[in-house]
mmCIF file of C-alpha atoms in Angstrom:
data_model
loop_
_atom_site.group_PDB
_atom_site.id
_atom_site.type_symbol
_atom_site.label_atom_id
_atom_site.label_comp_id
_atom_site.label_asym_id
_atom_site.label_seq_id
_atom_site.Cartn_x
_atom_site.Cartn_y
_atom_site.Cartn_z
ATOM 1 C CA MET R 1 98.454 98.780 145.398
ATOM 2 C CA VAL R 2 100.074 102.058 146.413
ATOM 3 C CA ALA R 3 99.940 104.802 143.814
ATOM 4 C CA VAL R 4 103.295 105.964 142.547
ATOM 5 C CA ALA R 5 102.215 109.390 141.419
ATOM 6 C CA ASP R 6 105.627 110.913 141.990
ATOM 7 C CA VAL R 7 107.387 108.401 139.801
ATOM 8 C CA GLU R 8 108.023 109.417 136.243
ATOM 9 C CA VAL R 9 109.471 106.628 134.205
ATOM 10 C CA GLY R 10 107.152 106.769 131.235
ATOM 11 C CA VAL R 11 105.131 103.700 132.056
ATOM 12 C CA ALA R 12 101.397 103.579 131.592
ATOM 13 C CA ASP R 13 99.726 102.987 134.952
ATOM 14 C CA VAL R 14 97.471 100.419 133.405
ATOM 15 C CA GLU R 15 100.481 98.271 132.573
ATOM 16 C CA VAL R 16 101.775 98.347 136.145
ATOM 17 C CA LYS R 17 98.356 97.599 137.594
ATOM 18 C CA GLN R 18 98.077 94.678 135.250
ATOM 19 C CA MET R 19 101.219 93.164 136.733
ATOM 20 C CA GLN R 20 100.091 93.862 140.314
ATOM 21 C CA ASP R 21 103.619 94.208 141.599
ATOM 22 C CA ARG R 22 103.703 95.118 145.262
ATOM 23 C CA VAL R 23 106.318 96.585 147.556
ATOM 24 C CA GLY R 24 106.404 96.237 151.312
ATOM 25 C CA MET R 25 108.730 95.579 154.196
ATOM 26 C CA GLY R 26 109.580 93.160 156.915
ATOM 27 C CA TRP R 27 107.627 93.745 160.106
ATOM 28 C CA ARG R 28 109.953 94.438 163.026
ATOM 29 C CA PRO R 29 108.824 95.547 166.487
ATOM 30 C CA ASP R 30 111.255 98.475 166.341
ATOM 31 C CA LEU R 31 109.493 99.699 163.211
ATOM 32 C CA ALA R 32 105.954 99.149 164.509
ATOM 33 C CA THR R 33 105.028 102.778 165.077
ATOM 34 C CA GLY R 34 106.353 103.916 161.723
ATOM 35 C CA ILE R 35 104.766 101.050 159.817
ATOM 36 C CA LEU R 36 101.368 101.427 161.425
ATOM 37 C CA SER R 37 101.382 105.161 160.740
ATOM 38 C CA ASN R 38 102.103 104.568 157.057
ATOM 39 C CA LEU R 39 100.063 101.546 156.062
ATOM 40 C CA ASP R 40 98.734 103.491 153.075
ATOM 41 C CA ARG R 41 102.271 103.548 151.674
ATOM 42 C CA ILE R 42 103.095 99.886 152.317
ATOM 43 C CA ASP R 43 101.477 97.268 150.094
ATOM 44 C CA VAL R 44 102.341 94.195 152.121
ATOM 45 C CA LEU R 45 104.125 93.119 155.315
ATOM 46 C CA GLU R 46 106.257 90.059 155.905
ATOM 47 C CA VAL R 47 106.437 88.676 159.444
ATOM 48 C CA ILE R 48 108.882 86.189 160.943
ATOM 49 C CA ALA R 49 107.016 82.989 161.798
ATOM 50 C CA GLU R 50 109.137 82.110 164.828
ATOM 51 C CA ASP R 51 108.200 85.387 166.550
ATOM 52 C CA TYR R 52 104.642 84.060 167.027
ATOM 53 C CA TYR R 53 105.106 80.507 168.268
ATOM 54 C CA GLU R 54 103.943 80.000 171.879
ATOM 55 C CA ARG R 55 103.155 83.714 172.128
ATOM 56 C CA PRO R 56 99.374 84.123 172.180
ATOM 57 C CA ALA R 57 99.418 87.900 172.725
ATOM 58 C CA ALA R 58 101.754 88.391 169.785
ATOM 59 C CA LEU R 59 99.577 86.111 167.669
ATOM 60 C CA ARG R 60 96.466 88.132 168.506
ATOM 61 C CA ALA R 61 98.301 91.294 167.497
ATOM 62 C CA LEU R 62 99.382 89.651 164.256
ATOM 63 C CA LYS R 63 95.801 88.713 163.448
ATOM 64 C CA SER R 64 94.820 92.351 163.953
ATOM 65 C CA LEU R 65 97.621 93.390 161.665
ATOM 66 C CA ALA R 66 96.606 90.855 159.007
ATOM 67 C CA ALA R 67 93.122 92.332 159.010
ATOM 68 C CA GLN R 68 94.570 95.684 157.961
ATOM 69 C CA VAL R 69 97.261 94.790 155.451
ATOM 70 C CA PRO R 70 98.257 91.717 153.412
ATOM 71 C CA VAL R 71 100.655 89.593 155.438
ATOM 72 C CA LEU R 72 103.219 87.020 154.370
ATOM 73 C CA ILE R 73 104.772 84.477 156.740
ATOM 74 C CA HIS R 74 108.541 83.970 156.586
ATOM 75 C CA GLY R 75 110.233 81.111 158.438
ATOM 76 C CA VAL R 76 113.873 80.878 159.431
ATOM 77 C CA SER R 77 114.166 77.667 161.443
ATOM 78 C CA LEU R 78 113.085 74.721 159.306
ATOM 79 C CA GLY R 79 116.370 74.009 157.563
ATOM 80 C CA MET R 80 114.788 72.746 154.364
ATOM 81 C CA ALA R 81 118.010 72.291 152.400
ATOM 82 C CA SER R 82 119.326 69.375 154.354
ATOM 83 C CA VAL R 83 119.858 65.680 153.838
ATOM 84 C CA THR R 84 118.024 65.283 157.159
ATOM 85 C CA PRO R 85 114.211 65.124 156.954
ATOM 86 C CA VAL R 86 112.536 68.365 157.970
ATOM 87 C CA ASN R 87 111.149 68.392 161.512
ATOM 88 C CA ARG R 88 107.399 67.679 161.380
ATOM 89 C CA LYS R 89 106.690 69.322 164.725
ATOM 90 C CA LEU R 90 108.131 72.567 163.416
ATOM 91 C CA LEU R 91 106.059 72.201 160.263
ATOM 92 C CA GLU R 92 102.949 71.707 162.367
ATOM 93 C CA LYS R 93 103.698 75.009 164.096
ATOM 94 C CA VAL R 94 103.813 76.672 160.685
ATOM 95 C CA ALA R 95 100.528 74.996 159.782
ATOM 96 C CA ARG R 96 98.832 76.262 162.976
ATOM 97 C CA LEU R 97 100.152 79.764 162.382
ATOM 98 C CA MET R 98 98.918 79.701 158.787
ATOM 99 C CA ASP R 99 95.533 78.520 159.972
ATOM 100 C CA ARG R 100 95.224 81.273 162.571
ATOM 101 C CA VAL R 101 96.551 84.176 160.507
ATOM 102 C CA GLN R 102 95.450 83.186 156.987
ATOM 103 C CA PRO R 103 98.392 84.912 155.284
ATOM 104 C CA GLU R 104 98.690 85.098 151.542
ATOM 105 C CA SER R 105 101.627 82.712 151.456
ATOM 106 C CA TRP R 106 104.661 81.496 153.347
ATOM 107 C CA SER R 107 108.337 81.111 152.645
ATOM 108 C CA GLU R 108 111.478 79.494 154.003
ATOM 109 C CA HIS R 109 115.190 79.358 153.228
ATOM 110 C CA LEU R 110 117.326 77.025 151.177
ATOM 111 C CA ALA R 111 119.626 76.418 154.116
ATOM 112 C CA PHE R 112 120.453 73.981 156.853
ATOM 113 C CA VAL R 113 120.362 75.345 160.382
ATOM 114 C CA ARG R 114 121.133 72.311 162.524
ATOM 115 C CA ALA R 115 122.701 68.901 162.304
ATOM 116 C CA GLY R 116 122.521 66.177 164.910
ATOM 117 C CA ASP R 117 122.204 68.038 168.195
ATOM 118 C CA ILE R 118 124.091 71.107 166.974
ATOM 119 C CA GLU R 119 122.130 74.306 166.382
ATOM 120 C CA ILE R 120 124.147 76.596 164.131
ATOM 121 C CA GLY R 121 122.005 79.570 165.086
ATOM 122 C CA HIS R 122 121.631 80.906 161.585
ATOM 123 C CA LEU R 123 121.253 79.933 157.947
ATOM 124 C CA ALA R 124 124.107 77.817 156.592
ATOM 125 C CA ALA R 125 124.603 77.026 152.933
ATOM 126 C CA PRO R 126 124.279 73.312 152.213
ATOM 127 C CA PRO R 127 126.826 71.414 150.140
ATOM 128 C CA MET R 128 125.526 72.068 146.646
ATOM 129 C CA THR R 129 125.230 68.523 145.338
ATOM 130 C CA SER R 130 122.672 66.288 143.660
ATOM 131 C CA ALA R 131 122.061 64.714 147.076
ATOM 132 C CA THR R 132 120.966 67.997 148.655
ATOM 133 C CA VAL R 133 118.843 68.757 145.593
ATOM 134 C CA GLU R 134 116.946 65.494 146.074
ATOM 135 C CA ASN R 135 116.610 65.831 149.829
ATOM 136 C CA THR R 136 115.523 69.455 149.667
ATOM 137 C CA ALA R 137 112.843 68.512 147.144
ATOM 138 C CA ALA R 138 111.713 65.724 149.465
ATOM 139 C CA ASN R 139 111.566 68.154 152.401
ATOM 140 C CA LEU R 140 109.524 70.586 150.345
ATOM 141 C CA ALA R 141 107.048 67.852 149.483
ATOM 142 C CA VAL R 142 106.624 67.075 153.191
ATOM 143 C CA ALA R 143 106.229 70.775 153.993
ATOM 144 C CA ARG R 144 103.577 71.129 151.328
ATOM 145 C CA ALA R 145 101.680 68.136 152.703
ATOM 146 C CA VAL R 146 101.833 69.165 156.375
ATOM 147 C CA VAL R 147 101.202 72.891 155.958
ATOM 148 C CA GLY R 148 98.785 72.568 153.076
ATOM 149 C CA SER R 149 100.599 74.907 150.730
ATOM 150 C CA PRO R 150 104.137 75.000 149.381
ATOM 151 C CA PRO R 151 106.579 77.594 150.658
ATOM 152 C CA LEU R 152 108.430 79.923 148.353
ATOM 153 C CA MET R 153 112.089 79.063 148.837
ATOM 154 C CA GLU R 154 114.692 81.765 149.356
ATOM 155 C CA ASN R 155 118.324 81.707 148.272
ATOM 156 C CA ILE R 156 120.630 82.582 151.156
ATOM 157 C CA ALA R 157 123.770 84.669 151.569
ATOM 158 C CA THR R 158 126.909 82.840 152.612
ATOM 159 C CA LEU R 159 130.346 84.047 153.642
ATOM 160 C CA ILE R 160 131.865 80.633 153.010
ATOM 161 C CA TYR R 161 131.820 79.005 149.628
ATOM 162 C CA PRO R 162 129.505 76.046 150.331
ATOM 163 C CA PRO R 163 131.904 73.233 151.305
ATOM 164 C CA ALA R 164 131.927 69.918 149.446
ATOM 165 C CA SER R 165 129.880 71.283 146.544
ATOM 166 C CA ASP R 166 129.712 69.877 143.022
ATOM 167 C CA LEU R 167 127.388 72.505 141.561
ATOM 168 C CA ASP R 168 127.652 76.274 141.511
ATOM 169 C CA GLU R 169 124.834 78.191 143.175
ATOM 170 C CA PRO R 170 122.774 79.106 140.081
ATOM 171 C CA ALA R 171 122.838 75.478 138.914
ATOM 172 C CA TRP R 172 121.938 74.195 142.365
ATOM 173 C CA LEU R 173 119.051 76.654 142.697
ATOM 174 C CA CYS R 174 117.702 75.738 139.257
ATOM 175 C CA GLU R 175 117.869 72.017 139.946
ATOM 176 C CA THR R 176 116.384 72.309 143.417
ATOM 177 C CA ILE R 177 113.444 74.479 142.437
ATOM 178 C CA ALA R 178 112.764 72.275 139.416
ATOM 179 C CA ALA R 179 112.991 69.055 141.434
ATOM 180 C CA ALA R 180 110.613 70.487 144.015
ATOM 181 C CA ASP R 181 108.356 72.011 141.365
ATOM 182 C CA GLY R 182 108.361 75.036 143.646
ATOM 183 C CA GLY R 183 108.566 78.797 143.572
ATOM 184 C CA LEU R 184 111.525 81.010 144.330
ATOM 185 C CA LEU R 185 111.737 83.943 146.709
ATOM 186 C CA LEU R 186 114.748 85.625 145.197
ATOM 187 C CA ASP R 187 116.856 87.645 147.610
ATOM 188 C CA LEU R 188 118.666 90.027 145.318
ATOM 189 C CA HIS R 189 121.182 91.178 147.904
ATOM 190 C CA ASN R 190 122.052 87.573 148.676
ATOM 191 C CA LEU R 191 122.527 86.953 144.977
ATOM 192 C CA PHE R 192 124.620 90.081 144.688
ATOM 193 C CA ALA R 193 126.761 89.402 147.778
ATOM 194 C CA ASN R 194 127.446 85.778 146.843
ATOM 195 C CA SER R 195 128.318 86.835 143.313
ATOM 196 C CA ILE R 196 130.834 89.423 144.472
ATOM 197 C CA ASN R 197 132.245 87.187 147.207
ATOM 198 C CA PHE R 198 132.787 84.194 144.949
ATOM 199 C CA GLY R 199 133.562 85.751 141.591
ATOM 200 C CA LEU R 200 130.301 85.332 139.703
ATOM 201 C CA ASP R 201 128.693 87.969 137.530
ATOM 202 C CA PRO R 202 125.421 88.987 139.262
ATOM 203 C CA ASN R 203 123.670 89.502 135.953
ATOM 204 C CA GLU R 204 124.758 86.142 134.645
ATOM 205 C CA PHE R 205 123.629 84.564 137.922
ATOM 206 C CA LEU R 206 120.210 86.157 137.503
ATOM 207 C CA ALA R 207 120.041 85.205 133.831
ATOM 208 C CA ARG R 208 120.531 81.547 134.714
ATOM 209 C CA LEU R 209 117.579 81.428 137.105
ATOM 210 C CA PRO R 210 114.115 80.253 136.031
ATOM 211 C CA VAL R 211 112.314 83.604 136.116
ATOM 212 C CA HIS R 212 108.926 81.977 135.622
ATOM 213 C CA ARG R 213 109.330 80.423 139.093
ATOM 214 C CA ILE R 214 110.131 83.723 140.838
ATOM 215 C CA HIS R 215 107.210 85.264 142.726
ATOM 216 C CA GLY R 216 108.822 87.079 145.645
ATOM 217 C CA VAL R 217 111.855 89.299 146.043
ATOM 218 C CA HIS R 218 113.869 90.449 149.047
ATOM 219 C CA ILE R 219 116.063 93.520 148.961
ATOM 220 C CA SER R 220 118.437 94.635 151.699
ATOM 221 C CA GLY R 221 121.973 95.856 152.271
ATOM 222 C CA GLY R 222 125.186 94.812 153.901
ATOM 223 C CA GLN R 223 128.756 95.811 154.530
ATOM 224 C CA TRP R 224 132.255 94.751 153.744
ATOM 225 C CA ILE R 225 133.997 92.702 156.402
ATOM 226 C CA ASP R 226 137.586 91.498 156.372
ATOM 227 C CA ALA R 227 139.326 88.352 157.437
ATOM 228 C CA GLY R 228 140.982 90.054 160.391
ATOM 229 C CA ASP R 229 144.105 91.147 158.565
ATOM 230 C CA ALA R 230 142.418 93.006 155.679
ATOM 231 C CA SER R 231 143.919 90.518 153.221
ATOM 232 C CA GLU R 232 140.516 89.602 151.897
ATOM 233 C CA ARG R 233 137.136 91.209 152.185
ATOM 234 C CA ARG R 234 133.635 89.945 151.602
ATOM 235 C CA ILE R 235 130.151 91.381 151.749
ATOM 236 C CA LEU R 236 128.165 90.465 154.841
ATOM 237 C CA ASP R 237 124.400 90.524 154.295
ATOM 238 C CA ASP R 238 123.555 92.153 157.620
ATOM 239 C CA HIS R 239 120.282 93.928 156.763
ATOM 240 C CA ARG R 240 121.616 97.022 158.532
ATOM 241 C CA HIS R 241 122.253 99.123 155.455
ATOM 242 C CA ASP R 242 120.327 100.387 152.464
ATOM 243 C CA PRO R 243 120.211 98.160 149.398
ATOM 244 C CA PRO R 244 123.154 99.167 147.188
ATOM 245 C CA ASP R 245 122.541 100.486 143.679
ATOM 246 C CA PRO R 246 123.194 97.143 141.900
ATOM 247 C CA VAL R 247 120.355 95.527 143.849
ATOM 248 C CA TYR R 248 117.880 98.002 142.386
ATOM 249 C CA GLU R 249 119.403 97.483 138.953
ATOM 250 C CA LEU R 250 118.983 93.737 139.361
ATOM 251 C CA LEU R 251 115.359 94.350 140.372
ATOM 252 C CA THR R 252 114.803 96.266 137.150
ATOM 253 C CA GLU R 253 116.414 93.475 135.190
ATOM 254 C CA LEU R 254 114.273 90.872 136.919
ATOM 255 C CA ALA R 255 111.101 92.881 136.285
ATOM 256 C CA SER R 256 111.998 93.150 132.620
ATOM 257 C CA ARG R 257 112.000 89.368 132.248
ATOM 258 C CA CYS R 258 109.738 87.893 134.923
ATOM 259 C CA PRO R 259 106.219 87.053 133.740
ATOM 260 C CA ASN R 260 104.806 86.924 137.273
ATOM 261 C CA PRO R 261 103.594 89.745 139.504
ATOM 262 C CA LEU R 262 106.362 90.352 142.021
ATOM 263 C CA THR R 263 106.067 91.067 145.718
ATOM 264 C CA VAL R 264 109.171 92.924 146.883
ATOM 265 C CA ILE R 265 110.041 93.076 150.576
ATOM 266 C CA LEU R 266 112.612 95.458 152.035
ATOM 267 C CA GLU R 267 114.418 93.775 154.936
ATOM 268 C CA ARG R 268 115.946 95.832 157.721
ATOM 269 C CA ASP R 269 117.231 94.318 160.966
ATOM 270 C CA GLY R 270 118.994 97.090 162.817
ATOM 271 C CA ASP R 271 120.545 100.567 162.668
ATOM 272 C CA TYR R 272 117.058 101.692 161.813
ATOM 273 C CA PRO R 273 116.842 104.997 159.932
ATOM 274 C CA PRO R 274 113.767 107.254 160.085
ATOM 275 C CA MET R 275 110.670 105.656 158.559
ATOM 276 C CA GLU R 276 110.634 108.228 155.756
ATOM 277 C CA HIS R 277 114.015 106.922 154.678
ATOM 278 C CA LEU R 278 112.688 103.357 154.478
ATOM 279 C CA LEU R 279 109.568 104.505 152.660
ATOM 280 C CA ALA R 280 111.799 106.260 150.115
ATOM 281 C CA GLN R 281 113.502 102.912 149.522
ATOM 282 C CA LEU R 282 110.130 101.313 148.889
ATOM 283 C CA ASN R 283 109.458 103.992 146.304
ATOM 284 C CA ARG R 284 112.853 103.385 144.766
ATOM 285 C CA ALA R 285 111.917 99.710 144.420
ATOM 286 C CA ARG R 286 108.658 100.723 142.754
ATOM 287 C CA VAL R 287 110.601 102.835 140.281
ATOM 288 C CA ALA R 288 112.959 99.933 139.580
ATOM 289 C CA LEU R 289 110.016 97.619 138.964
ATOM 290 C CA LYS R 290 108.326 100.111 136.664
ATOM 291 C CA ARG R 291 111.479 100.581 134.659
ATOM 292 C CA GLY R 292 111.825 96.862 134.237
ATOM 293 C CA ARG R 293 108.220 96.377 133.239
ATOM 294 C CA ALA R 294 108.479 99.246 130.793
ATOM 295 C CA SER R 295 111.149 97.752 128.638
ATOM 296 C CA ILE R 296 113.557 94.891 128.344
ATOM 297 C CA SER R 297 116.024 97.240 126.727
ATOM 298 C CA THR R 298 117.415 98.216 130.138
ATOM 299 C CA ARG R 299 119.092 94.810 130.275
ATOM 300 C CA SER R 300 122.041 95.934 128.243
ATOM 301 C CA THR R 301 122.811 98.797 130.627
ATOM 302 C CA LEU R 302 123.321 96.575 133.642
ATOM 303 C CA LEU R 303 126.457 94.704 132.822
ATOM 304 C CA PRO R 304 128.797 97.690 133.081
ATOM 305 C CA LEU R 305 127.356 98.634 136.476
ATOM 306 C CA CYS R 306 127.922 95.268 138.098
ATOM 307 C CA THR R 307 131.322 95.028 136.465
ATOM 308 C CA GLN R 308 132.175 98.247 138.266
ATOM 309 C CA TRP R 309 131.119 96.632 141.512
ATOM 310 C CA ASN R 310 133.417 93.706 140.908
ATOM 311 C CA ALA R 311 136.257 96.151 140.349
ATOM 312 C CA ARG R 312 135.383 97.902 143.597
ATOM 313 C CA ALA R 313 135.664 94.703 145.595
ATOM 314 C CA VAL R 314 139.065 95.901 146.763
ATOM 315 C CA GLY R 315 137.840 99.454 147.203
ATOM 316 C CA GLY R 316 135.000 100.677 149.354
ATOM 317 C CA PHE R 317 131.449 99.631 150.050
ATOM 318 C CA ASN R 318 128.798 102.254 150.274
ATOM 319 C CA GLY R 319 126.046 99.741 151.065
ATOM 320 C CA MET T 1 138.527 54.886 158.205
ATOM 321 C CA ALA T 2 136.634 56.976 155.656
ATOM 322 C CA LYS T 3 133.421 55.565 154.223
ATOM 323 C CA SER T 4 132.717 55.531 150.508
ATOM 324 C CA ALA T 5 129.052 56.548 150.768
ATOM 325 C CA HIS T 6 127.600 59.634 149.067
ATOM 326 C CA PRO T 7 126.738 62.806 151.085
ATOM 327 C CA SER T 8 125.169 61.947 154.400
ATOM 328 C CA PRO T 9 123.956 63.633 157.576
ATOM 329 C CA ALA T 10 127.479 63.114 158.899
ATOM 330 C CA LEU T 11 128.800 65.786 156.536
ATOM 331 C CA GLU T 12 126.282 68.353 157.716
ATOM 332 C CA GLU T 13 127.006 67.469 161.336
ATOM 333 C CA PHE T 14 130.710 67.833 160.714
ATOM 334 C CA LEU T 15 130.232 71.227 159.065
ATOM 335 C CA ALA T 16 127.949 72.361 161.875
ATOM 336 C CA SER T 17 130.615 71.431 164.421
ATOM 337 C CA LEU T 18 133.204 73.462 162.476
ATOM 338 C CA TYR T 19 130.870 76.461 162.484
ATOM 339 C CA VAL T 20 130.111 76.457 166.205
ATOM 340 C CA ASP T 21 133.181 74.916 167.894
ATOM 341 C CA PRO T 22 136.457 76.870 167.667
ATOM 342 C CA ILE T 23 138.462 73.903 168.950
ATOM 343 C CA ALA T 24 137.026 71.528 166.350
ATOM 344 C CA ARG T 25 137.683 74.180 163.730
ATOM 345 C CA ALA T 26 141.315 74.622 164.749
ATOM 346 C CA ARG T 27 141.858 70.845 164.746
ATOM 347 C CA PHE T 28 140.327 70.581 161.298
ATOM 348 C CA LEU T 29 142.331 73.451 159.833
ATOM 349 C CA ALA T 30 145.512 71.848 161.159
ATOM 350 C CA SER T 31 144.698 68.531 159.504
ATOM 351 C CA PRO T 32 141.608 68.634 157.260
ATOM 352 C CA GLU T 33 141.656 65.157 155.764
ATOM 353 C CA ALA T 34 142.526 63.427 159.010
ATOM 354 C CA GLU T 35 139.737 65.181 160.920
ATOM 355 C CA ALA T 36 137.189 64.561 158.176
ATOM 356 C CA SER T 37 138.175 60.918 158.053
ATOM 357 C CA ARG T 38 137.926 60.685 161.830
ATOM 358 C CA ALA T 39 134.329 61.933 161.502
ATOM 359 C CA GLU T 40 133.686 58.958 159.191
ATOM 360 C CA LEU T 41 132.975 61.055 156.131
ATOM 361 C CA SER T 42 133.255 59.445 152.715
ATOM 362 C CA GLU T 43 136.547 59.542 150.872
ATOM 363 C CA GLU T 44 135.003 61.929 148.359
ATOM 364 C CA GLU T 45 133.862 64.266 151.142
ATOM 365 C CA CYS T 46 137.262 64.138 152.808
ATOM 366 C CA LEU T 47 138.917 65.135 149.549
ATOM 367 C CA LYS T 48 136.499 67.982 148.971
ATOM 368 C CA LEU T 49 136.962 69.341 152.484
ATOM 369 C CA LYS T 50 140.705 69.462 151.981
ATOM 370 C CA ASP T 51 140.066 72.456 149.708
ATOM 371 C CA ILE T 52 137.625 74.197 152.024
ATOM 372 C CA ASP T 53 137.344 77.987 151.793
ATOM 373 C CA ARG T 54 139.410 78.780 154.903
ATOM 374 C CA THR T 55 138.817 82.535 154.875
ATOM 375 C CA GLY T 56 135.118 81.960 154.487
ATOM 376 C CA LEU T 57 135.099 79.382 157.261
ATOM 377 C CA GLU T 58 136.496 81.902 159.750
ATOM 378 C CA MET T 59 134.197 84.680 158.572
ATOM 379 C CA ALA T 60 131.093 82.502 158.587
ATOM 380 C CA SER T 61 131.897 81.077 162.021
ATOM 381 C CA ARG T 62 132.303 84.575 163.450
ATOM 382 C CA SER T 63 129.043 85.628 161.844
ATOM 383 C CA PHE T 64 127.179 82.598 163.225
ATOM 384 C CA ALA T 65 128.568 83.260 166.727
ATOM 385 C CA HIS T 66 127.438 86.872 166.515
ATOM 386 C CA LYS T 67 123.989 85.762 165.375
ATOM 387 C CA ARG T 68 123.645 83.260 168.228
ATOM 388 C CA ALA T 69 124.596 85.969 170.731
ATOM 389 C CA SER T 70 122.084 88.390 169.174
ATOM 390 C CA THR T 71 119.339 85.784 169.334
ATOM 391 C CA ARG T 72 120.018 85.216 173.035
ATOM 392 C CA MET T 73 119.788 88.977 173.637
ATOM 393 C CA ALA T 74 116.554 89.169 171.663
ATOM 394 C CA SER T 75 114.954 86.372 173.642
ATOM 395 C CA VAL T 76 115.908 88.105 176.899
ATOM 396 C CA SER T 77 114.150 91.301 175.792
ATOM 397 C CA ALA T 78 111.148 89.511 174.270
ATOM 398 C CA GLY T 79 109.143 90.155 177.415
ATOM 399 C CA SER T 80 108.969 93.861 176.732
ATOM 400 C CA SER T 81 106.566 93.633 173.810
ATOM 401 C CA TRP T 82 105.463 97.244 173.855
ATOM 402 C CA TRP T 83 104.612 97.008 170.176
ATOM 403 C CA LEU T 84 101.775 94.595 170.921
ATOM 404 C CA THR T 85 100.038 97.380 172.785
ATOM 405 C CA ILE T 86 100.426 99.712 169.833
ATOM 406 C CA VAL T 87 98.989 97.204 167.362
ATOM 407 C CA LYS T 88 96.032 96.537 169.628
ATOM 408 C CA LYS T 89 95.320 100.249 170.077
ATOM 409 C CA ILE T 90 95.460 100.978 166.376
ATOM 410 C CA SER T 91 93.295 98.023 165.439
ATOM 411 C CA ARG T 92 90.466 99.059 167.749
#
């Protein structure tokens, strides 16, 4: 665990060490030089599984990397939240990768990415219904059996309110994770963006989630986009901006209530700033975690902040 | 004729087609229930899709198209894996 000597939040180090929270970032080729030069300041790296399929040279490099720093595997192509059974051949690729790299754990998304012969090309929110709860749980059971360990499942960001839904997102997440008896990789920017886009209170959203099932956290940023005529705007989770303030506040809130050690990953997928800037964000996440671990009393300070963000939905976004 | 079955792969396929096919999307937005029924979705699904989030549908479709284009670009440049060399050097 990286020392946080420059952080002064009044928390005994022993308490933080006890929780073993860790903060790292997503491995991206564009960040390779900066990451490798600063491994002493990065607790853990998360790599995209699909970047290593059928690429032996990349896989060898990943094994070298995994020998130097804890590595997590993150998949984007399985489409676990679907009424269609998950593709076993894709799962077998995950299993082979896990076997070769021996990462700490793996994760996937609560999304569907294809249907019939149509590849959507990205993560789409499933209809949030009892049917998708049951089928997602069934897919997770298959994934656990084929890969040998269960994936943490990540909530996704969506620009469209999931069509044909009966449940709201917090309810659907709770039911799905419970039905699968699985763990949650909570993307706080996704939670935040969906809350703002669809009129939920981010704190209430978080409060409704089963914190004892949360083990991983993603943080990232986004930007406002409009419908073409500026009549309506929504937050796009593009991973090209710094996490906004409410995401760190939500991280503090989560840390104040979650009984598990948390592994926090900063995601960045473009418009890369200098590495020092990203490392400062890792430290900011460490501060947020420490504050949350220090006291649950911070909870009461969060509501006004996210309420301000709701009010700013027609204003500007400083993502 | 719409079926009465509960959510099925047909719904996901229909949604996927709306997300990737501008023509299918325009047809649907012009006549949501008729198009959903033509795709043999259940009556319940047809009713739900009548109230689809139209702004979100356009935004999400644009975002998916952008993502597909980015992925194609990324796969074109995948051959230049200069970072592999760096990892190998550092791990020696």
